[in-house]
Coordinates of N, CA and C in Angstrom, one line a residue:
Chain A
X1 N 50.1 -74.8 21.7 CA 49.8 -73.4 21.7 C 48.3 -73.2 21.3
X2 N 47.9 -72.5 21.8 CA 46.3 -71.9 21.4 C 46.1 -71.1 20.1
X3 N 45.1 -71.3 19.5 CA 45.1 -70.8 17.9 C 43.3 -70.3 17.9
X4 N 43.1 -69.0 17.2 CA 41.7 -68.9 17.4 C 41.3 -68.7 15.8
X5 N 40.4 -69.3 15.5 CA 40.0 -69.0 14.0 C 39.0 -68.4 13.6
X6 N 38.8 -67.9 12.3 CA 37.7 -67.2 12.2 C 37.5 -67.1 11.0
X7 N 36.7 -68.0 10.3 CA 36.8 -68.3 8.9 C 35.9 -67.6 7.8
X8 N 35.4 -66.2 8.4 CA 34.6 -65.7 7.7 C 35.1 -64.1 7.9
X9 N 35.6 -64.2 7.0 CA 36.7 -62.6 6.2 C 35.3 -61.4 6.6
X10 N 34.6 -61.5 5.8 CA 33.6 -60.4 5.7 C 32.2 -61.0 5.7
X11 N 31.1 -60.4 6.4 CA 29.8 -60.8 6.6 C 29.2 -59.3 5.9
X12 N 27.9 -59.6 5.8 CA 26.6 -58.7 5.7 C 25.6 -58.9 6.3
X13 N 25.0 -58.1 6.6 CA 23.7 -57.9 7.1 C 22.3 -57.2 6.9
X14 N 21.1 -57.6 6.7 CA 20.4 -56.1 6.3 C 19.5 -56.2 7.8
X15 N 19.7 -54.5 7.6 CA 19.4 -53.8 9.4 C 17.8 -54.6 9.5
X16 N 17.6 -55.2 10.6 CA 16.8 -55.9 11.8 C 17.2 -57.3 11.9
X17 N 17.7 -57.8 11.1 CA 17.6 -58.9 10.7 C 18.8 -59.7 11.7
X18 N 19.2 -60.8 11.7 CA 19.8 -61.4 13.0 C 21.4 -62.3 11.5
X19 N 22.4 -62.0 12.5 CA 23.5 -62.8 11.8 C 24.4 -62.9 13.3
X20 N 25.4 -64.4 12.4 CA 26.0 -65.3 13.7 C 27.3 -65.5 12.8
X21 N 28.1 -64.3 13.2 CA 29.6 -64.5 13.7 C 30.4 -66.1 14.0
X22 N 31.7 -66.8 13.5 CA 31.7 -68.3 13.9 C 33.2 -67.7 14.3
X23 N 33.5 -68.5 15.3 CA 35.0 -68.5 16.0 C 34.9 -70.2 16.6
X24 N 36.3 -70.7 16.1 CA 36.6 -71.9 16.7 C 38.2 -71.8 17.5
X25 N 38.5 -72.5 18.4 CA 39.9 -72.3 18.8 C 40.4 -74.0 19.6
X26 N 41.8 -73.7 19.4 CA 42.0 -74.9 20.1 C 43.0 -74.9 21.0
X27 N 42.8 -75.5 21.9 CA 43.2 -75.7 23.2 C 43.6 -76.9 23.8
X28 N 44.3 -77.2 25.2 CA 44.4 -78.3 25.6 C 43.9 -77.9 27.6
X29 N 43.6 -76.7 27.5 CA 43.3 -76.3 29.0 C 41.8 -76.5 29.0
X30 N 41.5 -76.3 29.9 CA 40.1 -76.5 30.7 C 39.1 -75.7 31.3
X31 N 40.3 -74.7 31.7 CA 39.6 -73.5 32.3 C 40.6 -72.0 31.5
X32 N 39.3 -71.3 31.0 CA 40.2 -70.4 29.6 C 38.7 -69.6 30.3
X33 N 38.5 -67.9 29.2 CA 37.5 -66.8 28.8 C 38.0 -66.6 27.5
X34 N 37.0 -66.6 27.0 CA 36.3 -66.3 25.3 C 35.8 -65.1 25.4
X35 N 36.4 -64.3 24.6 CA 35.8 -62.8 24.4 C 35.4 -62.2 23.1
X36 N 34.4 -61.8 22.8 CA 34.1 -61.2 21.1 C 34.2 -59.6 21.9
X37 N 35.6 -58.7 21.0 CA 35.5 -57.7 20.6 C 35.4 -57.1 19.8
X38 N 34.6 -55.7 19.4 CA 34.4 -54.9 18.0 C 34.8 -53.9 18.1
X39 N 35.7 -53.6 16.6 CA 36.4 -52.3 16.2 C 35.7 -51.3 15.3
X40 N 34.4 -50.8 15.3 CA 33.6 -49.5 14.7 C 35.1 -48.8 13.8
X41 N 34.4 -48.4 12.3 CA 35.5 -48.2 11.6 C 36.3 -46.5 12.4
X42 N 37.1 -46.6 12.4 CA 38.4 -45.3 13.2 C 37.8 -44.8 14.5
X43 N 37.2 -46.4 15.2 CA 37.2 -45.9 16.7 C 37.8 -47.1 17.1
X44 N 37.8 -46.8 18.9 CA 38.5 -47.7 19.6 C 37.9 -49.0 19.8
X45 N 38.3 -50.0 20.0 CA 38.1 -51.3 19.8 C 37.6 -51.7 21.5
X46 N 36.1 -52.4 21.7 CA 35.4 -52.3 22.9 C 35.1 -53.9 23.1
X47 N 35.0 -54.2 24.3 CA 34.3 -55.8 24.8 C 32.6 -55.8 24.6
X48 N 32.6 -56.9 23.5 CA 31.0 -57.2 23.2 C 30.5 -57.8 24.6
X49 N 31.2 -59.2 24.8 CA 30.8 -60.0 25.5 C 32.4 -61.0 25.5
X50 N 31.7 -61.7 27.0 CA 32.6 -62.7 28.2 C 32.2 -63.9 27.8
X51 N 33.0 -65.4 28.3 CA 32.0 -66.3 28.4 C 33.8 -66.9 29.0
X52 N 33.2 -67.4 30.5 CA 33.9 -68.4 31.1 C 33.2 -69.6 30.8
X53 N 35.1 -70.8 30.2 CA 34.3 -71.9 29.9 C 33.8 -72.7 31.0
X54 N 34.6 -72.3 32.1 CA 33.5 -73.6 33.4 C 32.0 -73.0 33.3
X55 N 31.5 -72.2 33.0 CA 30.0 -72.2 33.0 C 29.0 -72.5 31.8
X56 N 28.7 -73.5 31.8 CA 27.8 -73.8 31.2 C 26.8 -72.9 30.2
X57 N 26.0 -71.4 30.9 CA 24.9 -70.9 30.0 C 25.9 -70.0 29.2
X58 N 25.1 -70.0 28.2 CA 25.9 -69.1 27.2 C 25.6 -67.4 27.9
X59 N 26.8 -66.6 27.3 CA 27.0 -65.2 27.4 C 25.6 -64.1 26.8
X60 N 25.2 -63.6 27.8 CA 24.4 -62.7 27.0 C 24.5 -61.2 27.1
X61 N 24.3 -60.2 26.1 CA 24.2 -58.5 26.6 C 23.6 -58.1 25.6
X62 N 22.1 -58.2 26.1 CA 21.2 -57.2 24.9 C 21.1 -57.9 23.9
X63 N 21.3 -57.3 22.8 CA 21.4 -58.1 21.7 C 22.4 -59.3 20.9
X64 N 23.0 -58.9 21.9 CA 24.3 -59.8 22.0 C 24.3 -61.3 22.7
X65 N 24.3 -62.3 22.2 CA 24.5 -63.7 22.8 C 25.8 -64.3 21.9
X66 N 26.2 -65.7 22.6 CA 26.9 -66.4 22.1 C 26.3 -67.9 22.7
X67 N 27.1 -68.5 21.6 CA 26.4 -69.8 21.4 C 27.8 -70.8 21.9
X68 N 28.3 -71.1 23.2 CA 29.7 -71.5 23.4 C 29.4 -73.5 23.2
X69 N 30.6 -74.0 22.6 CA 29.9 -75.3 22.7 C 31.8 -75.7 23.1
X70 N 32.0 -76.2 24.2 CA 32.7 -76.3 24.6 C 33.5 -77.4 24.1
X71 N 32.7 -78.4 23.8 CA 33.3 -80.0 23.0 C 33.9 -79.9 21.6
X72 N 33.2 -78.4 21.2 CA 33.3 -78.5 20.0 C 34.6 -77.7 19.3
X73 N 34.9 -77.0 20.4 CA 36.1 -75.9 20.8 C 35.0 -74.4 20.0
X74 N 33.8 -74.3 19.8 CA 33.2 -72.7 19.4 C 32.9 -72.4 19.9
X75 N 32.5 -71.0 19.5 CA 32.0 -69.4 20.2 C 32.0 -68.5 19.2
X76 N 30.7 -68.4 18.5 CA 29.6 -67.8 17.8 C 29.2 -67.1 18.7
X77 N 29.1 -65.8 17.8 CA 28.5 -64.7 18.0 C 27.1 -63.7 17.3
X78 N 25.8 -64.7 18.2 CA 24.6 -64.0 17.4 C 24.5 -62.7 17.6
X79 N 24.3 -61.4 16.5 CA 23.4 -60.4 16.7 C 22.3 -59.9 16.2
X80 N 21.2 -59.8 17.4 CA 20.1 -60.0 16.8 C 19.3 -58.6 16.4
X81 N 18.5 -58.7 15.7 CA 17.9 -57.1 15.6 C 19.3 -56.1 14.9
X82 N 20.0 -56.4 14.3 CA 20.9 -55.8 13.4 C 20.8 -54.3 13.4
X83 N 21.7 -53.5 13.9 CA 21.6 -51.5 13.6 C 22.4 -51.5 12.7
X84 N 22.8 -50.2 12.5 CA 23.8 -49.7 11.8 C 24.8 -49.2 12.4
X85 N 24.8 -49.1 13.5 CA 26.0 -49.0 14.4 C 26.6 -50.2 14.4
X86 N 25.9 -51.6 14.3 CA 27.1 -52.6 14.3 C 28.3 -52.8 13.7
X87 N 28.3 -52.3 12.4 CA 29.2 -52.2 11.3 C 30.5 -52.2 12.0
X88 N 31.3 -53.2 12.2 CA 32.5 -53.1 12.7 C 33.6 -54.3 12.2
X89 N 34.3 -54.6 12.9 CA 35.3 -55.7 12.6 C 35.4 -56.0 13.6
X90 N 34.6 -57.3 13.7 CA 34.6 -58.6 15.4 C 35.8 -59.6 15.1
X91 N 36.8 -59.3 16.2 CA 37.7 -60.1 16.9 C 36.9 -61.2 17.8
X92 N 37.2 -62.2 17.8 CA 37.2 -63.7 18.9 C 38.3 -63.7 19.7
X93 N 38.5 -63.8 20.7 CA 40.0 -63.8 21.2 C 39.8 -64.6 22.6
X94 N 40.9 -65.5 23.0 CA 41.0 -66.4 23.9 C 42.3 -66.4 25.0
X95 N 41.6 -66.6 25.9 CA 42.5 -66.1 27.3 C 42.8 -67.4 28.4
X96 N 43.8 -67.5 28.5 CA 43.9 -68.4 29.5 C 44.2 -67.5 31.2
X97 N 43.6 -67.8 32.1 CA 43.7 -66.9 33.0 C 45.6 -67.2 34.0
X98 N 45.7 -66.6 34.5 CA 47.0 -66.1 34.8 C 47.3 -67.1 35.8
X99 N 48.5 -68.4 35.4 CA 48.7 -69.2 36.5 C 50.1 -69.3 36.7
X100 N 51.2 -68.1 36.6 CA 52.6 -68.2 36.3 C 53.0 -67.9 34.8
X101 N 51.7 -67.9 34.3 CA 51.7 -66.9 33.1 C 51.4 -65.7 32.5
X102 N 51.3 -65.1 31.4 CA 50.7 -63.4 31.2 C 49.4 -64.0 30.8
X103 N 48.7 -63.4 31.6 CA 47.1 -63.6 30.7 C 46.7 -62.7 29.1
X104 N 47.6 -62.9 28.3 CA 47.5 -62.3 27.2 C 46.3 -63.0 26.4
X105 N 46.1 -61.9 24.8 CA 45.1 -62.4 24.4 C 45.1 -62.7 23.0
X106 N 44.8 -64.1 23.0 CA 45.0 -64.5 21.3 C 43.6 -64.6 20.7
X107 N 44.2 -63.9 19.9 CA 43.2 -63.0 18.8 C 43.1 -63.9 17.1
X108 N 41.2 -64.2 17.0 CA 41.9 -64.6 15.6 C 41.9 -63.3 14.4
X109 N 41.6 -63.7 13.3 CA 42.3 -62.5 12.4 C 40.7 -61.7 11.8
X110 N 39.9 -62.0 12.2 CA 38.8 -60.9 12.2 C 37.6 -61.3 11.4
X111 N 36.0 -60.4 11.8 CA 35.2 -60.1 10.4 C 34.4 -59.2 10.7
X112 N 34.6 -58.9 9.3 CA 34.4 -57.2 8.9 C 32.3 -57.8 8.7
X113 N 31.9 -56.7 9.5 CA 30.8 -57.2 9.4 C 30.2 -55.7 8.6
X114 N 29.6 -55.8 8.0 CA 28.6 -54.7 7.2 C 26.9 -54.9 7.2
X115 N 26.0 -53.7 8.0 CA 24.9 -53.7 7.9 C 24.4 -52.9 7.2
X116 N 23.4 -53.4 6.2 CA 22.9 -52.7 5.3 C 21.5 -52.1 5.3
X117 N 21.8 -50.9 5.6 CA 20.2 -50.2 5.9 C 19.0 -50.8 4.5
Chain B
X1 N 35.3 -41.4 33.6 CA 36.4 -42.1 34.1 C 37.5 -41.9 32.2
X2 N 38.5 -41.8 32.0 CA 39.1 -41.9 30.6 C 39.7 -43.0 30.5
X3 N 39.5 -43.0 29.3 CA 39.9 -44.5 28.9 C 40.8 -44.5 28.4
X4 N 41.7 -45.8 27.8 CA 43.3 -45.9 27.5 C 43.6 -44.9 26.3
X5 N 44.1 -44.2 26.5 CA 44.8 -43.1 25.2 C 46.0 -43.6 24.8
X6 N 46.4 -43.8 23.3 CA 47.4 -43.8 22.7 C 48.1 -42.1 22.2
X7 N 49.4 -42.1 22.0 CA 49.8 -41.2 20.9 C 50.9 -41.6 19.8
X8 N 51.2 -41.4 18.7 CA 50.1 -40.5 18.2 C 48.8 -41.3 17.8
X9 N 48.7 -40.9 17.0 CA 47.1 -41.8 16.0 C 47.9 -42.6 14.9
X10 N 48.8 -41.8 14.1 CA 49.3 -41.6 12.9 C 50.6 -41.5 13.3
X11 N 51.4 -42.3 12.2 CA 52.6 -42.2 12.4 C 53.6 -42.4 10.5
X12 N 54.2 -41.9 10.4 CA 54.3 -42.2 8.8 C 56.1 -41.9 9.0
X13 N 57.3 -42.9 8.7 CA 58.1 -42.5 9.0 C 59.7 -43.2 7.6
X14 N 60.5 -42.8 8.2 CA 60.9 -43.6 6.7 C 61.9 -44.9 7.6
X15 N 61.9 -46.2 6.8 CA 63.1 -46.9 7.0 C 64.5 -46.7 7.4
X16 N 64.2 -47.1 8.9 CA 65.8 -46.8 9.2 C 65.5 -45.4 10.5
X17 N 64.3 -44.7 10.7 CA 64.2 -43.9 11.3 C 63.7 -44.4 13.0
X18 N 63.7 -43.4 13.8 CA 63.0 -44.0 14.8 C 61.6 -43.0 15.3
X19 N 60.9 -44.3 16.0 CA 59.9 -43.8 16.1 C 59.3 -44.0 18.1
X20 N 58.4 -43.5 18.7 CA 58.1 -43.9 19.6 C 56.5 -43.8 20.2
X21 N 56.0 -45.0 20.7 CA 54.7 -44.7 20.4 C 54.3 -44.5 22.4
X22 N 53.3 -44.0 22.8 CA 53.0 -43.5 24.2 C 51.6 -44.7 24.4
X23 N 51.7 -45.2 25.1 CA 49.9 -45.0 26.2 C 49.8 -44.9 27.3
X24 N 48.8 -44.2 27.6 CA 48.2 -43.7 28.9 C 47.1 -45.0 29.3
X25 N 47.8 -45.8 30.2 CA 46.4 -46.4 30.5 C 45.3 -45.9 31.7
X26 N 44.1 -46.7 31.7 CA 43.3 -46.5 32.9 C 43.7 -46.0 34.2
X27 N 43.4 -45.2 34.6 CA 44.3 -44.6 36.1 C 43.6 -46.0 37.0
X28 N 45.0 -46.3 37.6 CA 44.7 -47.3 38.6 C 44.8 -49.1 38.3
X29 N 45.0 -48.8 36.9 CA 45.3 -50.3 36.8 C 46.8 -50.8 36.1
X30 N 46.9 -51.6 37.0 CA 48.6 -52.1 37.2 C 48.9 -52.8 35.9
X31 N 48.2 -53.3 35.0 CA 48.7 -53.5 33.5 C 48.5 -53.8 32.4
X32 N 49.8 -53.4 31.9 CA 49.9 -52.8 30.4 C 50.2 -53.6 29.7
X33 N 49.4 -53.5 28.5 CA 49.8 -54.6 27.2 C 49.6 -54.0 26.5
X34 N 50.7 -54.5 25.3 CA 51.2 -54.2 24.0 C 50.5 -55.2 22.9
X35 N 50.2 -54.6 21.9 CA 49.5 -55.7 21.0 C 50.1 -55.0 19.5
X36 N 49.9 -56.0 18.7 CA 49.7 -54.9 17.0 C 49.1 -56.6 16.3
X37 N 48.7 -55.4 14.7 CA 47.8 -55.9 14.1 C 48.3 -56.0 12.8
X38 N 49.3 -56.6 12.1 CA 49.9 -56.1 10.7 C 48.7 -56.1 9.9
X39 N 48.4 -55.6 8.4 CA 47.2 -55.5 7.9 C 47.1 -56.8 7.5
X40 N 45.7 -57.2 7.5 CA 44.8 -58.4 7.5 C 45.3 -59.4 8.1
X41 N 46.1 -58.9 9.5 CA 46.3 -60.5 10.1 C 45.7 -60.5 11.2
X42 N 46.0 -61.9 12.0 CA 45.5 -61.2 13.5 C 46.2 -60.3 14.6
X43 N 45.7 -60.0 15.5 CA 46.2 -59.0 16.5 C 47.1 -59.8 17.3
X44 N 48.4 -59.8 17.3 CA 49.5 -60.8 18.7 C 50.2 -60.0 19.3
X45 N 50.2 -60.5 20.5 CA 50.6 -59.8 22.0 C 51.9 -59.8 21.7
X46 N 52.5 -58.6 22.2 CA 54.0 -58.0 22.1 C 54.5 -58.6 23.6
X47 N 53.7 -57.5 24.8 CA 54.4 -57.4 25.5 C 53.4 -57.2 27.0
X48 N 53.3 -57.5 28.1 CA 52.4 -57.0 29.1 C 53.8 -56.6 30.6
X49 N 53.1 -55.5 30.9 CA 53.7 -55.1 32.2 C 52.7 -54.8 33.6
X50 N 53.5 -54.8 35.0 CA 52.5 -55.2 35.6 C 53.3 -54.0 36.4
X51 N 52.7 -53.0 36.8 CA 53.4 -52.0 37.6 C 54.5 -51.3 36.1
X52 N 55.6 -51.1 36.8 CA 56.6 -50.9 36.3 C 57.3 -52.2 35.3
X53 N 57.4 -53.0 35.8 CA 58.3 -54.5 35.4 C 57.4 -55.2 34.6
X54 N 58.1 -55.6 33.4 CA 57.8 -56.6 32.3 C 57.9 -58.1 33.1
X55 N 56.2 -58.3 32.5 CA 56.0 -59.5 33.4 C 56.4 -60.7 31.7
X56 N 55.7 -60.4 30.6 CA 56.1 -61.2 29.2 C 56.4 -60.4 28.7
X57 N 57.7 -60.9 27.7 CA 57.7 -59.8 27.1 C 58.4 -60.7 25.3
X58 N 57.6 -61.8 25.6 CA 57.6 -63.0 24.8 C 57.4 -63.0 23.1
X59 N 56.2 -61.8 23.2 CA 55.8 -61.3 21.6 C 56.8 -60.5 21.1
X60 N 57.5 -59.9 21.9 CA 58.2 -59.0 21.0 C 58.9 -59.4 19.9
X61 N 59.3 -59.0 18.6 CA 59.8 -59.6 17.8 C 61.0 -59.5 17.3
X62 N 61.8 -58.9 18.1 CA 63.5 -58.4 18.1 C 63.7 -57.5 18.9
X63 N 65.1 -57.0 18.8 CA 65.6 -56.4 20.0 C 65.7 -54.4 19.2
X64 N 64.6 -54.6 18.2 CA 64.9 -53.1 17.4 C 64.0 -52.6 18.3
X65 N 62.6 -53.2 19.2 CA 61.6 -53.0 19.8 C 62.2 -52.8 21.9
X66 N 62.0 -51.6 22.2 CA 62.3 -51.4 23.4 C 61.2 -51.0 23.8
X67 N 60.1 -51.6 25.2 CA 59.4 -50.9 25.8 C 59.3 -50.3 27.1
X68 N 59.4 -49.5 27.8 CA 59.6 -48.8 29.2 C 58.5 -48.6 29.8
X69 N 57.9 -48.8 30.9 CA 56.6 -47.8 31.8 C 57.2 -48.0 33.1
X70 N 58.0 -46.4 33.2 CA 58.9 -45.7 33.8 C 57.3 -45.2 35.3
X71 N 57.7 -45.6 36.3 CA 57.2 -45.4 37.3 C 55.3 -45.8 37.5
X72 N 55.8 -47.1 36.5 CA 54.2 -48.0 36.6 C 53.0 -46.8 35.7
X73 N 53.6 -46.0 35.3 CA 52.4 -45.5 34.8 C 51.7 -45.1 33.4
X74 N 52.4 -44.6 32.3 CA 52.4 -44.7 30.9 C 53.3 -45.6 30.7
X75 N 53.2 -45.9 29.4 CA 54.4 -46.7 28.5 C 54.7 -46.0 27.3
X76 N 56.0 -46.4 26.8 CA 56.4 -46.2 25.6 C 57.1 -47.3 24.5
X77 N 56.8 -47.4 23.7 CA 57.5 -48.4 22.5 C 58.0 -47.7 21.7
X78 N 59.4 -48.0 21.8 CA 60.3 -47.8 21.0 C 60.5 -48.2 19.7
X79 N 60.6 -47.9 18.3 CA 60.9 -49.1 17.0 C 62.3 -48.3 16.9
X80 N 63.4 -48.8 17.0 CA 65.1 -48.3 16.5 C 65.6 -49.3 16.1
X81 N 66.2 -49.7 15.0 CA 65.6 -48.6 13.4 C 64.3 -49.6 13.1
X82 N 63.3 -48.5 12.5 CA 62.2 -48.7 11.6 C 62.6 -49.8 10.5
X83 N 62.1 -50.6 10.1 CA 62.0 -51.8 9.1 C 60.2 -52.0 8.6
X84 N 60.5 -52.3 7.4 CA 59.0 -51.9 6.3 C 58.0 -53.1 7.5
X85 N 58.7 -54.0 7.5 CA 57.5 -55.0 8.4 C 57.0 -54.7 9.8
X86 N 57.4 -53.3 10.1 CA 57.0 -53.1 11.0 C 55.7 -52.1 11.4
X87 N 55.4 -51.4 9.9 CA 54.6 -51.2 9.7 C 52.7 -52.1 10.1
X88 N 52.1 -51.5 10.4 CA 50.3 -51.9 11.4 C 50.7 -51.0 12.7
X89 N 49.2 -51.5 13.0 CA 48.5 -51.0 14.0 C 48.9 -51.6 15.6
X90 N 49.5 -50.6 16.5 CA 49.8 -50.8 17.6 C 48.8 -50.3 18.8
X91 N 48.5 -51.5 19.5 CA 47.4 -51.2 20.1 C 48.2 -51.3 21.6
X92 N 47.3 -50.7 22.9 CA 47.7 -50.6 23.6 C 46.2 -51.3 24.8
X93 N 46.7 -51.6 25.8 CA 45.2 -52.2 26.5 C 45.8 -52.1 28.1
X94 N 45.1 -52.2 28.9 CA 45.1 -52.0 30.2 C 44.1 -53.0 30.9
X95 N 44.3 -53.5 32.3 CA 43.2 -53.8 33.1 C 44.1 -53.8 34.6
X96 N 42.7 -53.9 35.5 CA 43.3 -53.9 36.5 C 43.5 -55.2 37.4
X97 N 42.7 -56.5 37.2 CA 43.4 -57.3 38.1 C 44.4 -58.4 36.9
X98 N 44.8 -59.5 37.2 CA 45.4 -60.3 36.4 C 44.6 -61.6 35.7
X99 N 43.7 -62.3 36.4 CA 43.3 -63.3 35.5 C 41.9 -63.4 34.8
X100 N 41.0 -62.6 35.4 CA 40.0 -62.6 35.4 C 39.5 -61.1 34.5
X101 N 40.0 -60.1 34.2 CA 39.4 -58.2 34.3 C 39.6 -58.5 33.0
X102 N 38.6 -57.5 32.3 CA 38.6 -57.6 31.1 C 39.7 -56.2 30.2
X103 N 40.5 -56.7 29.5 CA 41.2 -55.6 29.0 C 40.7 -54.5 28.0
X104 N 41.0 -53.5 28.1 CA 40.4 -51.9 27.9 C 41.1 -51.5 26.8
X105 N 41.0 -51.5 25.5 CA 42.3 -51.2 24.5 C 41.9 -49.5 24.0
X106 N 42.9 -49.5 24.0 CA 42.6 -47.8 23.5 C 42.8 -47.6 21.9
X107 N 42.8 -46.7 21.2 CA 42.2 -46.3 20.0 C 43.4 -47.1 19.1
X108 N 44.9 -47.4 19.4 CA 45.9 -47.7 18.7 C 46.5 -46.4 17.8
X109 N 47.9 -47.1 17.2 CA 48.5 -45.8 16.3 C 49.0 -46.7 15.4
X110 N 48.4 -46.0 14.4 CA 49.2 -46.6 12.8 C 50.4 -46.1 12.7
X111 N 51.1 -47.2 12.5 CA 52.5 -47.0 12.2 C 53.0 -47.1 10.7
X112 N 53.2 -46.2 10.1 CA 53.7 -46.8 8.2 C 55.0 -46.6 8.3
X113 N 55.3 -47.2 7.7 CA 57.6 -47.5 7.6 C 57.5 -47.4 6.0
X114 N 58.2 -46.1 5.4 CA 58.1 -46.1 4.3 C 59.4 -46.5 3.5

């Protein structure tokens, strides 16, 4: 079974400044998508960023990259130039795409990120 | 375009009661997943439907949990009877194709079982 980790409860940040999110997961498939989603405190929970593992270049949007190392089973999540709208709770979550199965999404258990003006 | 709406937001109920929670997904996309979040754990999949018909319905965690999306288009989760562990956050998510679309989660409803 697939397991996604996330070993860092709560982060900080002070606003410009750049921090990296860590997600590891494990697997025995080959072809999966890695997703970082963020939950802004009492709003709805949105897609940062994708990263199919058959492609090699890492995920980018804006300030948003990820660092996927496929061997390693990670997917870090840099954000650079830090706001104060980041302040949320980043999910990692891992998908196997749909082959006679539910393409459901396992989620690891979170981090609370805090940026500090 | 609106995005996936849950109801309620809040839900506060006592043991033993029942409760039912709604989402509205994205107009036009065939399916629906069920997720929750007990506090400080991770988020695990209940249930996904694809039209009308439960395609997994694997996560669910007993038979106190009934979910319906009566003519492919909202859903509803049932909790009969409420139990304290059933209390977190029930999220709801949509997308439109199956392996590839990225899922759309809507705002969720706190559920407390008192």
């Amino acid at each position: 079974a697939q397991t996604v980790t996330q070993s860092q409860p709560e982060m900080s940040v002070q606003e410009a400044e750049t921090v990296t999110l860590s997600c590891t997961y494990d697997t025995s498939e080959s072809n999966y998508y890695l997703f970082w989603y963020k939950q802004p405190p009492s709003r709805q929970m949105i897609l940062v960023i994708r990263q199919e593992a058959y492609k090699q270049q890492n995920a980018t949007e804006n300030r948003f990259s990820v660092n996927f190392q496929k061997a390693a089973k990670s997917f870090s999540l840099k954000i650079s130039d830090s706001q104060l709208g980041d302040t949320a709770m980043y999910f990692c979550a891992f998908m196997k795409p749909y082959g006679g199965a539910t393409n459901k999404l396992i989620f690891g258990t979170g981090t609370l990120l805090a940026v500090q003006p | 375009e609106a995005g996936v709406t849950q109801f309620p937001s809040h839900s506060v109920i006592e043991k033993g009661q029942t409760v039912t929670l709604r989402c509205d997904p994205i107009s036009g996309h065939d399916n629906l997943y069920w997720y929750r979040r007990v506090m400080g754990k991770e988020i695990k999949f209940l249930l996904h439907f694809v039209k009308e018909s439960k395609q997994d319905e694997s996560g669910m965690p007993n038979n106190r949990f009934l979910a319906e999306r009566t003519g492919g288009t909202y859903s509803t989760l049932k909790v009969q009877p409420a139990e304290l562990e059933d209390s977190g956050v029930y999220f709801c998510a949509s997308s439109q194709e199956l392996s590839t679309d990225t899922q759309y989660f809507g705002p969720g409803t706190r559920l407390t079982v008192l």
